[in-house]
């Protein structure tokens, strides 16, 4: 394994070097959080594919293929479908908003009344997503080096926190491009054909396995429907995904680059299922389906290639973890802490209110280093992620809770704001509260992994949104005019970044942030 170890160590050292190099480019808040909003098609599509295809898509996707056959591709397939829908129908409008977070979008649309509660929900989702990605390090480092679980979490988490804190989105973009290339070579070009050949080809695989392994809906129609609700819709509204859309340098890049990334996800989904099916032929009695990836890599691949494929799995986990981490820190700083700080200042007569996005603790005369502030939040959130990961045991349940809260609480007010002009801030708040509480209540009574919480949570959220919106006054015309101007990308609307720190009134002007 010496050669394989060398490949892994060089890969990890390269990630840290990318972080150090990215630090030199992150000189402004825009650079640090959204890579200056200037990524071209190649980098945009590569980083978008890297962020959505994590450890669950790679190790979990192969495990589903081992258990269900080709229909095990549906989980990752629905992720790709969601990314395609986001790119084709919404990405151009999202990119034109020139915001940093989903909650800022809700502030712009509804007049500053829904941002804080949605920020808390989004923060909880991104935090748990980062935690579950960090937990995956334990599995991979155990296979690689036989490390203790706690040490593996600390080592992997420290590397991700280091390069994310140093360079922000620029570092993450650079590392994601490397990770995209490594995943493509390791999984699609090497592991996929070698696994099929080792299993004797498709004819032998069909002869050895039950017919259900090659049925399109062998995993179950209800399971596929639930995947669509959780993952496809989750792709439409997740802060980690939107923050990548914000990095595009224009509408065309966001649409075409995202479409290319979504198509890549569909191919990756099928590849994972085929690899898992081949592993079932080769190792029919594994203790857990999730062991299929590590087993086939360890036993079927030659020296050197094995290290590259394990690096591919590690890169899948790191790309998702770093994307979730910067999303979590961005929401915590811009949507929660900035609002709390603004409320405290407005209530304190001794402290002058800040003026503009660069106002520091003393007001307009003292600029605030926003790069340093966001860097501190990434470090703090990264440490919190590592601590929670060390204390957490059930990864699947934690991820399910995160996605159920995200989709059940935020899908309706976000899509409603984009598609229905009669939606109001009161309706959005009711939708978040009712949908979130319904999801939590049903998970407590029926179980975290039950399908019903997301079904009824979405229905309750929709009913609350429509009923309360129709029962309350329409959104102020000035707010809607500013919203339409921003969506249209007019210079008077998008020339400045929107601000949330100075309160709801900031959202009534197109030049807000």
XYZ file of N, CA and C in Angstrom, residues 61-223:
489
model
N -23.951 5.592 -3.208
C -24.491 5.198 -4.502
C -24.071 3.789 -4.891
N -22.812 3.446 -4.645
C -22.339 2.081 -4.900
C -23.044 1.098 -3.965
N -23.248 1.512 -2.704
C -23.948 0.651 -1.759
C -25.379 0.368 -2.186
N -26.083 1.376 -2.724
C -27.440 1.155 -3.221
C -27.431 0.227 -4.438
N -26.420 0.358 -5.287
C -26.292 -0.550 -6.414
C -26.063 -1.982 -5.955
N -25.266 -2.140 -4.892
C -25.020 -3.473 -4.329
C -26.312 -4.086 -3.805
N -27.169 -3.275 -3.203
C -28.389 -3.785 -2.579
C -29.552 -3.943 -3.557
N -29.679 -2.988 -4.515
C -30.862 -2.982 -5.382
C -30.554 -3.162 -6.863
N -29.281 -3.121 -7.241
C -28.946 -3.215 -8.651
C -28.992 -1.858 -9.343
N -29.338 -1.861 -10.620
C -29.288 -0.627 -11.407
C -30.248 0.431 -10.877
N -31.359 0.033 -10.260
C -32.297 1.019 -9.725
C -31.718 1.756 -8.516
N -30.591 1.278 -7.989
C -29.905 2.009 -6.933
C -29.368 3.355 -7.392
N -29.405 3.587 -8.723
C -28.947 4.874 -9.261
C -29.919 6.003 -8.969
N -31.140 5.698 -8.514
C -32.177 6.721 -8.423
C -31.830 7.846 -7.450
N -31.171 7.542 -6.347
C -30.863 8.613 -5.407
C -30.011 9.694 -6.056
N -28.893 9.290 -6.661
C -28.014 10.265 -7.306
C -28.666 10.811 -8.571
N -29.482 9.995 -9.238
C -30.177 10.441 -10.442
C -31.110 11.610 -10.121
N -31.814 11.529 -8.994
C -32.715 12.626 -8.633
C -31.945 13.884 -8.255
N -30.737 13.717 -7.732
C -29.882 14.882 -7.495
C -29.565 15.573 -8.821
N -29.219 14.773 -9.834
C -28.950 15.327 -11.153
C -30.165 15.999 -11.759
N -31.340 15.394 -11.601
C -32.569 15.991 -12.128
C -32.852 17.328 -11.455
N -32.633 17.396 -10.134
C -32.840 18.657 -9.435
C -31.889 19.731 -9.908
N -30.633 19.364 -10.142
C -29.653 20.334 -10.629
C -30.000 20.802 -12.034
N -30.494 19.900 -12.870
C -30.927 20.291 -14.211
C -32.102 21.268 -14.143
N -33.077 20.976 -13.284
C -34.227 21.872 -13.150
C -33.796 23.248 -12.650
N -32.902 23.269 -11.655
C -32.397 24.537 -11.143
C -31.701 25.331 -12.245
N -30.868 24.656 -13.021
C -30.068 25.338 -14.042
C -30.929 25.872 -15.174
N -31.891 25.081 -15.623
C -32.698 25.460 -16.785
C -33.736 26.524 -16.428
N -34.388 26.390 -15.279
C -35.535 27.243 -14.976
C -35.248 28.395 -14.021
N -34.252 28.265 -13.140
C -34.099 29.266 -12.085
C -32.723 29.909 -11.991
N -31.680 29.265 -12.495
C -30.319 29.731 -12.200
C -30.043 31.135 -12.710
N -30.556 31.481 -13.894
C -30.286 32.812 -14.441
C -30.874 33.895 -13.538
N -32.101 33.682 -13.067
C -32.722 34.666 -12.182
C -32.003 34.734 -10.838
N -31.590 33.575 -10.330
C -30.878 33.555 -9.056
C -29.556 34.315 -9.165
N -28.821 34.088 -10.267
C -27.526 34.748 -10.447
C -27.692 36.260 -10.547
N -28.784 36.729 -11.176
C -28.995 38.167 -11.347
C -29.328 38.876 -10.037
N -29.747 38.139 -9.023
C -30.105 38.773 -7.746
C -28.907 39.408 -7.050
N -27.700 38.884 -7.314
C -26.471 39.425 -6.709
C -26.538 39.440 -5.183
N -27.005 38.342 -4.599
C -27.030 38.204 -3.145
C -26.002 37.155 -2.743
N -25.903 36.908 -1.435
C -24.981 35.899 -0.937
C -25.690 34.681 -0.354
N -26.949 34.845 0.084
C -27.645 33.746 0.736
C -29.091 33.652 0.261
N -29.692 32.486 0.495
C -31.099 32.275 0.189
C -31.969 33.217 1.013
N -31.613 33.422 2.268
C -32.407 34.297 3.133
C -32.407 35.740 2.639
N -31.308 36.197 2.058
C -31.283 37.535 1.479
C -32.252 37.631 0.302
N -32.361 36.546 -0.460
C -33.352 36.511 -1.533
C -34.761 36.666 -0.972
N -35.059 35.963 0.142
C -36.377 36.075 0.756
C -36.621 37.489 1.279
N -35.599 38.129 1.827
C -35.729 39.515 2.273
C -36.080 40.438 1.116
N -35.388 40.267 -0.001
C -35.662 41.102 -1.163
C -37.093 40.912 -1.662
N -37.523 39.669 -1.696
C -38.845 39.367 -2.256
C -39.981 39.784 -1.335
N -39.811 39.565 -0.026
C -40.926 39.786 0.903
C -40.780 41.036 1.755
N -39.710 41.803 1.563
C -39.593 43.043 2.310
C -38.950 42.913 3.667
N -38.060 41.951 3.842
C -37.283 41.855 5.075
C -37.988 41.210 6.232
N -39.023 40.388 5.978
C -39.795 39.831 7.085
C -39.584 38.345 7.314
N -38.865 37.679 6.409
C -38.756 36.221 6.518
C -37.318 35.739 6.641
N -36.353 36.659 6.632
C -34.963 36.252 6.523
C -34.391 35.528 7.716
N -34.704 36.004 8.947
C -34.054 35.431 10.122
C -34.476 33.990 10.364
N -35.784 33.720 10.351
C -36.241 32.359 10.631
C -35.792 31.404 9.523
N -35.812 31.874 8.284
C -35.319 31.015 7.199
C -33.818 30.809 7.321
N -33.098 31.832 7.814
C -31.668 31.693 8.019
C -31.338 30.637 9.059
N -32.127 30.576 10.125
C -31.897 29.567 11.166
C -32.120 28.168 10.602
N -33.212 27.983 9.823
C -33.479 26.675 9.212
C -32.359 26.294 8.257
N -31.933 27.250 7.410
C -30.877 26.963 6.440
C -29.551 26.689 7.140
N -29.280 27.400 8.218
C -28.048 27.158 8.981
C -28.038 25.743 9.552
N -29.168 25.304 10.110
C -29.239 23.947 10.660
C -29.017 22.905 9.566
N -29.586 23.138 8.393
C -29.403 22.200 7.275
C -27.940 22.132 6.846
N -27.317 23.275 6.608
C -25.930 23.267 6.135
C -24.985 22.713 7.192
N -25.278 22.995 8.471
C -24.440 22.462 9.549
C -24.487 20.938 9.560
N -25.695 20.371 9.474
C -25.815 18.913 9.504
C -25.245 18.283 8.245
N -25.363 18.967 7.111
C -24.760 18.457 5.876
C -23.242 18.394 6.009
N -22.649 19.433 6.604
C -21.207 19.429 6.824
C -20.802 18.341 7.814
N -21.615 18.124 8.846
C -21.319 17.088 9.839
C -21.337 15.707 9.201
N -22.365 15.414 8.423
C -22.461 14.081 7.818
C -21.334 13.839 6.814
N -20.916 14.889 6.107
C -19.780 14.733 5.196
C -18.495 14.470 5.979
N -18.349 15.160 7.101
C -17.160 14.965 7.925
C -17.102 13.557 8.503
N -18.256 13.012 8.871
C -18.291 11.658 9.403
C -17.798 10.630 8.390
N -17.966 10.931 7.112
C -17.529 9.992 6.079
C -16.009 9.832 6.057
N -15.275 10.840 6.578
C -13.815 10.697 6.639
C -13.410 9.460 7.437
N -14.190 9.179 8.491
C -13.830 8.052 9.361
C -13.771 6.758 8.568
N -14.766 6.553 7.686
C -14.797 5.332 6.879
C -13.610 5.263 5.931
N -13.341 6.355 5.238
C -12.283 6.347 4.218
C -10.896 6.236 4.850
N -10.641 7.022 5.899
C -9.329 6.957 6.532
C -9.107 5.628 7.251
N -10.204 4.991 7.681
C -10.066 3.663 8.278
C -9.584 2.665 7.231
N -10.156 2.759 6.008
C -9.730 1.890 4.914
C -8.288 2.185 4.517
N -7.945 3.471 4.489
C -6.616 3.849 4.020
C -5.525 3.533 5.039
N -5.727 4.005 6.255
C -4.642 3.970 7.223
C -4.967 3.208 8.505
N -6.181 2.689 8.632
C -6.580 2.017 9.855
C -6.642 2.932 11.054
N -6.997 4.214 10.817
C -7.021 5.193 11.897
C -8.251 5.023 12.780
N -8.104 5.431 14.029
C -9.232 5.499 14.943
C -10.263 6.487 14.405
N -11.563 6.226 14.670
C -12.640 7.056 14.140
C -12.462 8.525 14.515
N -12.204 8.805 15.776
C -12.074 10.188 16.232
C -10.893 10.880 15.556
N -9.765 10.197 15.452
C -8.589 10.783 14.813
C -8.843 11.048 13.337
N -9.564 10.121 12.678
C -9.876 10.300 11.262
C -10.760 11.527 11.050
N -11.755 11.723 11.905
C -12.640 12.884 11.791
C -11.849 14.176 11.999
N -10.979 14.193 13.003
C -10.187 15.393 13.285
C -9.229 15.694 12.138
N -8.559 14.668 11.602
C -7.603 14.877 10.517
C -8.300 15.391 9.262
N -9.340 14.682 8.812
C -10.043 15.106 7.601
C -10.704 16.458 7.776
N -11.360 16.664 8.936
C -12.010 17.937 9.191
C -11.026 19.087 9.234
N -9.861 18.866 9.833
C -8.854 19.928 9.934
C -8.367 20.362 8.559
N -8.188 19.413 7.632
C -7.721 19.759 6.288
C -8.759 20.609 5.558
N -10.030 20.198 5.633
C -11.097 20.952 4.968
C -11.247 22.340 5.586
N -11.235 22.414 6.915
C -11.365 23.707 7.594
C -10.187 24.610 7.230
N -8.993 24.044 7.122
C -7.800 24.843 6.827
C -7.895 25.499 5.459
N -8.156 24.711 4.400
C -8.143 25.352 3.076
C -9.393 26.207 2.844
N -10.512 25.875 3.509
C -11.713 26.707 3.379
C -11.527 28.044 4.099
N -10.899 28.020 5.268
C -10.682 29.252 6.028
C -9.679 30.157 5.339
N -8.661 29.572 4.755
C -7.611 30.378 4.131
C -8.133 31.184 2.946
N -8.753 30.527 2.004
C -9.099 31.194 0.750
C -10.569 31.281 0.435
N -11.442 30.774 1.309
C -12.865 30.871 1.039
C -13.254 30.168 -0.242
N -14.165 30.786 -0.987
C -14.696 30.150 -2.194
C -13.643 29.970 -3.277
N -12.637 30.848 -3.320
C -11.594 30.642 -4.318
C -10.828 29.351 -4.047
N -10.460 29.124 -2.809
C -9.769 27.876 -2.468
C -10.660 26.676 -2.745
N -11.929 26.780 -2.343
C -12.854 25.663 -2.541
C -13.062 25.394 -4.024
N -13.134 26.446 -4.826
C -13.294 26.271 -6.271
C -12.097 25.550 -6.879
N -10.900 25.970 -6.491
C -9.690 25.335 -7.021
C -9.605 23.872 -6.600
N -9.866 23.619 -5.323
C -9.805 22.226 -4.865
C -10.917 21.387 -5.490
N -12.093 21.999 -5.690
C -13.191 21.255 -6.315
C -12.867 20.859 -7.752
N -12.157 21.713 -8.468
C -11.779 21.358 -9.838
C -10.839 20.158 -9.846
N -9.883 20.150 -8.908
C -8.994 18.988 -8.783
C -9.810 17.757 -8.417
N -10.729 17.919 -7.474
C -11.552 16.806 -7.028
C -12.453 16.287 -8.139
N -12.961 17.182 -8.966
C -13.793 16.770 -10.102
C -12.992 15.901 -11.069
N -11.762 16.323 -11.372
C -10.911 15.550 -12.286
C -10.568 14.195 -11.672
N -10.225 14.194 -10.383
C -9.866 12.934 -9.709
C -11.052 11.977 -9.686
N -12.248 12.493 -9.399
C -13.439 11.638 -9.381
C -13.742 11.075 -10.760
N -13.605 11.908 -11.781
C -13.897 11.459 -13.142
C -12.955 10.331 -13.554
N -11.659 10.533 -13.296
C -10.672 9.499 -13.662
C -10.839 8.268 -12.780
N -10.930 8.492 -11.467
C -10.942 7.364 -10.547
C -12.185 6.505 -10.628
N -13.367 7.133 -10.691
C -14.619 6.378 -10.658
C -15.096 5.999 -12.054
N -15.197 6.969 -12.950
C -15.782 6.698 -14.267
C -14.825 5.981 -15.214
N -13.575 6.422 -15.259
C -12.644 5.883 -16.251
C -11.869 4.656 -15.776
N -11.731 4.481 -14.465
C -10.954 3.344 -13.959
C -11.828 2.310 -13.247
N -12.486 2.703 -12.159
C -13.222 1.731 -11.357
C -14.382 1.104 -12.123
N -15.137 1.891 -12.874
C -16.313 1.371 -13.590
C -15.951 0.248 -14.564
N -15.052 0.479 -15.531
C -14.756 -0.622 -16.461
C -14.058 -1.800 -15.798
N -13.172 -1.545 -14.823
C -12.469 -2.645 -14.164
C -13.450 -3.511 -13.381
N -14.417 -2.881 -12.702
C -15.406 -3.637 -11.935
C -16.254 -4.523 -12.834
N -16.690 -3.989 -13.968
C -17.519 -4.765 -14.894
C -16.732 -5.937 -15.466
N -15.481 -5.697 -15.831
C -14.642 -6.768 -16.379
C -14.396 -7.850 -15.327
N -14.081 -7.421 -14.080
C -13.841 -8.391 -13.010
C -15.074 -9.253 -12.743
N -16.270 -8.684 -12.930
C -17.518 -9.415 -12.684
C -17.914 -10.302 -13.862
N -17.143 -10.273 -14.943
C -17.423 -11.125 -16.096
C -18.247 -10.487 -17.185
N -18.488 -9.168 -17.087
C -19.284 -8.478 -18.096
C -20.765 -8.495 -17.734
N -21.554 -7.744 -18.480
C -22.977 -7.607 -18.172
C -23.725 -8.922 -18.328
N -23.330 -9.725 -19.284
C -24.023 -11.009 -19.481
C -23.874 -11.898 -18.242
N -22.663 -11.956 -17.698
C -22.432 -12.765 -16.499
C -23.144 -12.175 -15.287
N -23.175 -10.838 -15.199
C -23.868 -10.184 -14.089
C -25.362 -10.514 -14.119
N -25.958 -10.516 -15.314
C -27.377 -10.858 -15.436
C -27.620 -12.319 -15.086
N -26.690 -13.164 -15.423
C -26.853 -14.590 -15.139
C -26.732 -14.887 -13.645
N -25.930 -14.099 -12.934
C -25.651 -14.363 -11.527
C -26.673 -13.738 -10.570
N -27.367 -12.686 -11.002
C -28.205 -11.908 -10.089
C -29.682 -12.032 -10.447
N -30.583 -11.792 -9.488
C -32.022 -11.822 -9.763
C -32.418 -10.748 -10.773
N -33.552 -10.959 -11.430
C -34.022 -10.025 -12.455
C -34.308 -8.642 -11.878
N -34.681 -8.585 -10.595
C -34.973 -7.292 -9.964
C -33.767 -6.356 -9.995
N -32.576 -6.918 -10.050
C -31.385 -6.080 -10.080
C -31.263 -5.262 -11.359
N -32.034 -5.601 -12.381
C -31.956 -4.891 -13.657
C -33.291 -4.241 -14.019
N -34.215 -4.181 -13.041
C -35.516 -3.537 -13.244
C -35.395 -2.051 -12.930
N -35.978 -1.176 -13.748
C -35.848 0.283 -13.515
C -36.368 0.734 -12.162
N -37.428 0.097 -11.638
C -38.011 0.497 -10.362
C -37.855 -0.589 -9.303
N -36.774 -1.331 -9.385
C -36.546 -2.388 -8.405
C -36.428 -1.868 -6.988
N -36.007 -0.638 -6.827
C -35.856 -0.043 -5.503
C -37.193 0.341 -4.893
N -38.247 0.425 -5.725
C -39.584 0.771 -5.231
C -40.033 2.141 -5.698
N -41.244 2.231 -6.245
C -41.754 3.497 -6.755
C -41.893 4.564 -5.689
N -42.333 4.181 -4.478
C -42.486 5.160 -3.403
C -41.136 5.716 -2.971
N -40.115 4.879 -2.974
C -38.771 5.349 -2.628
C -38.284 6.374 -3.641
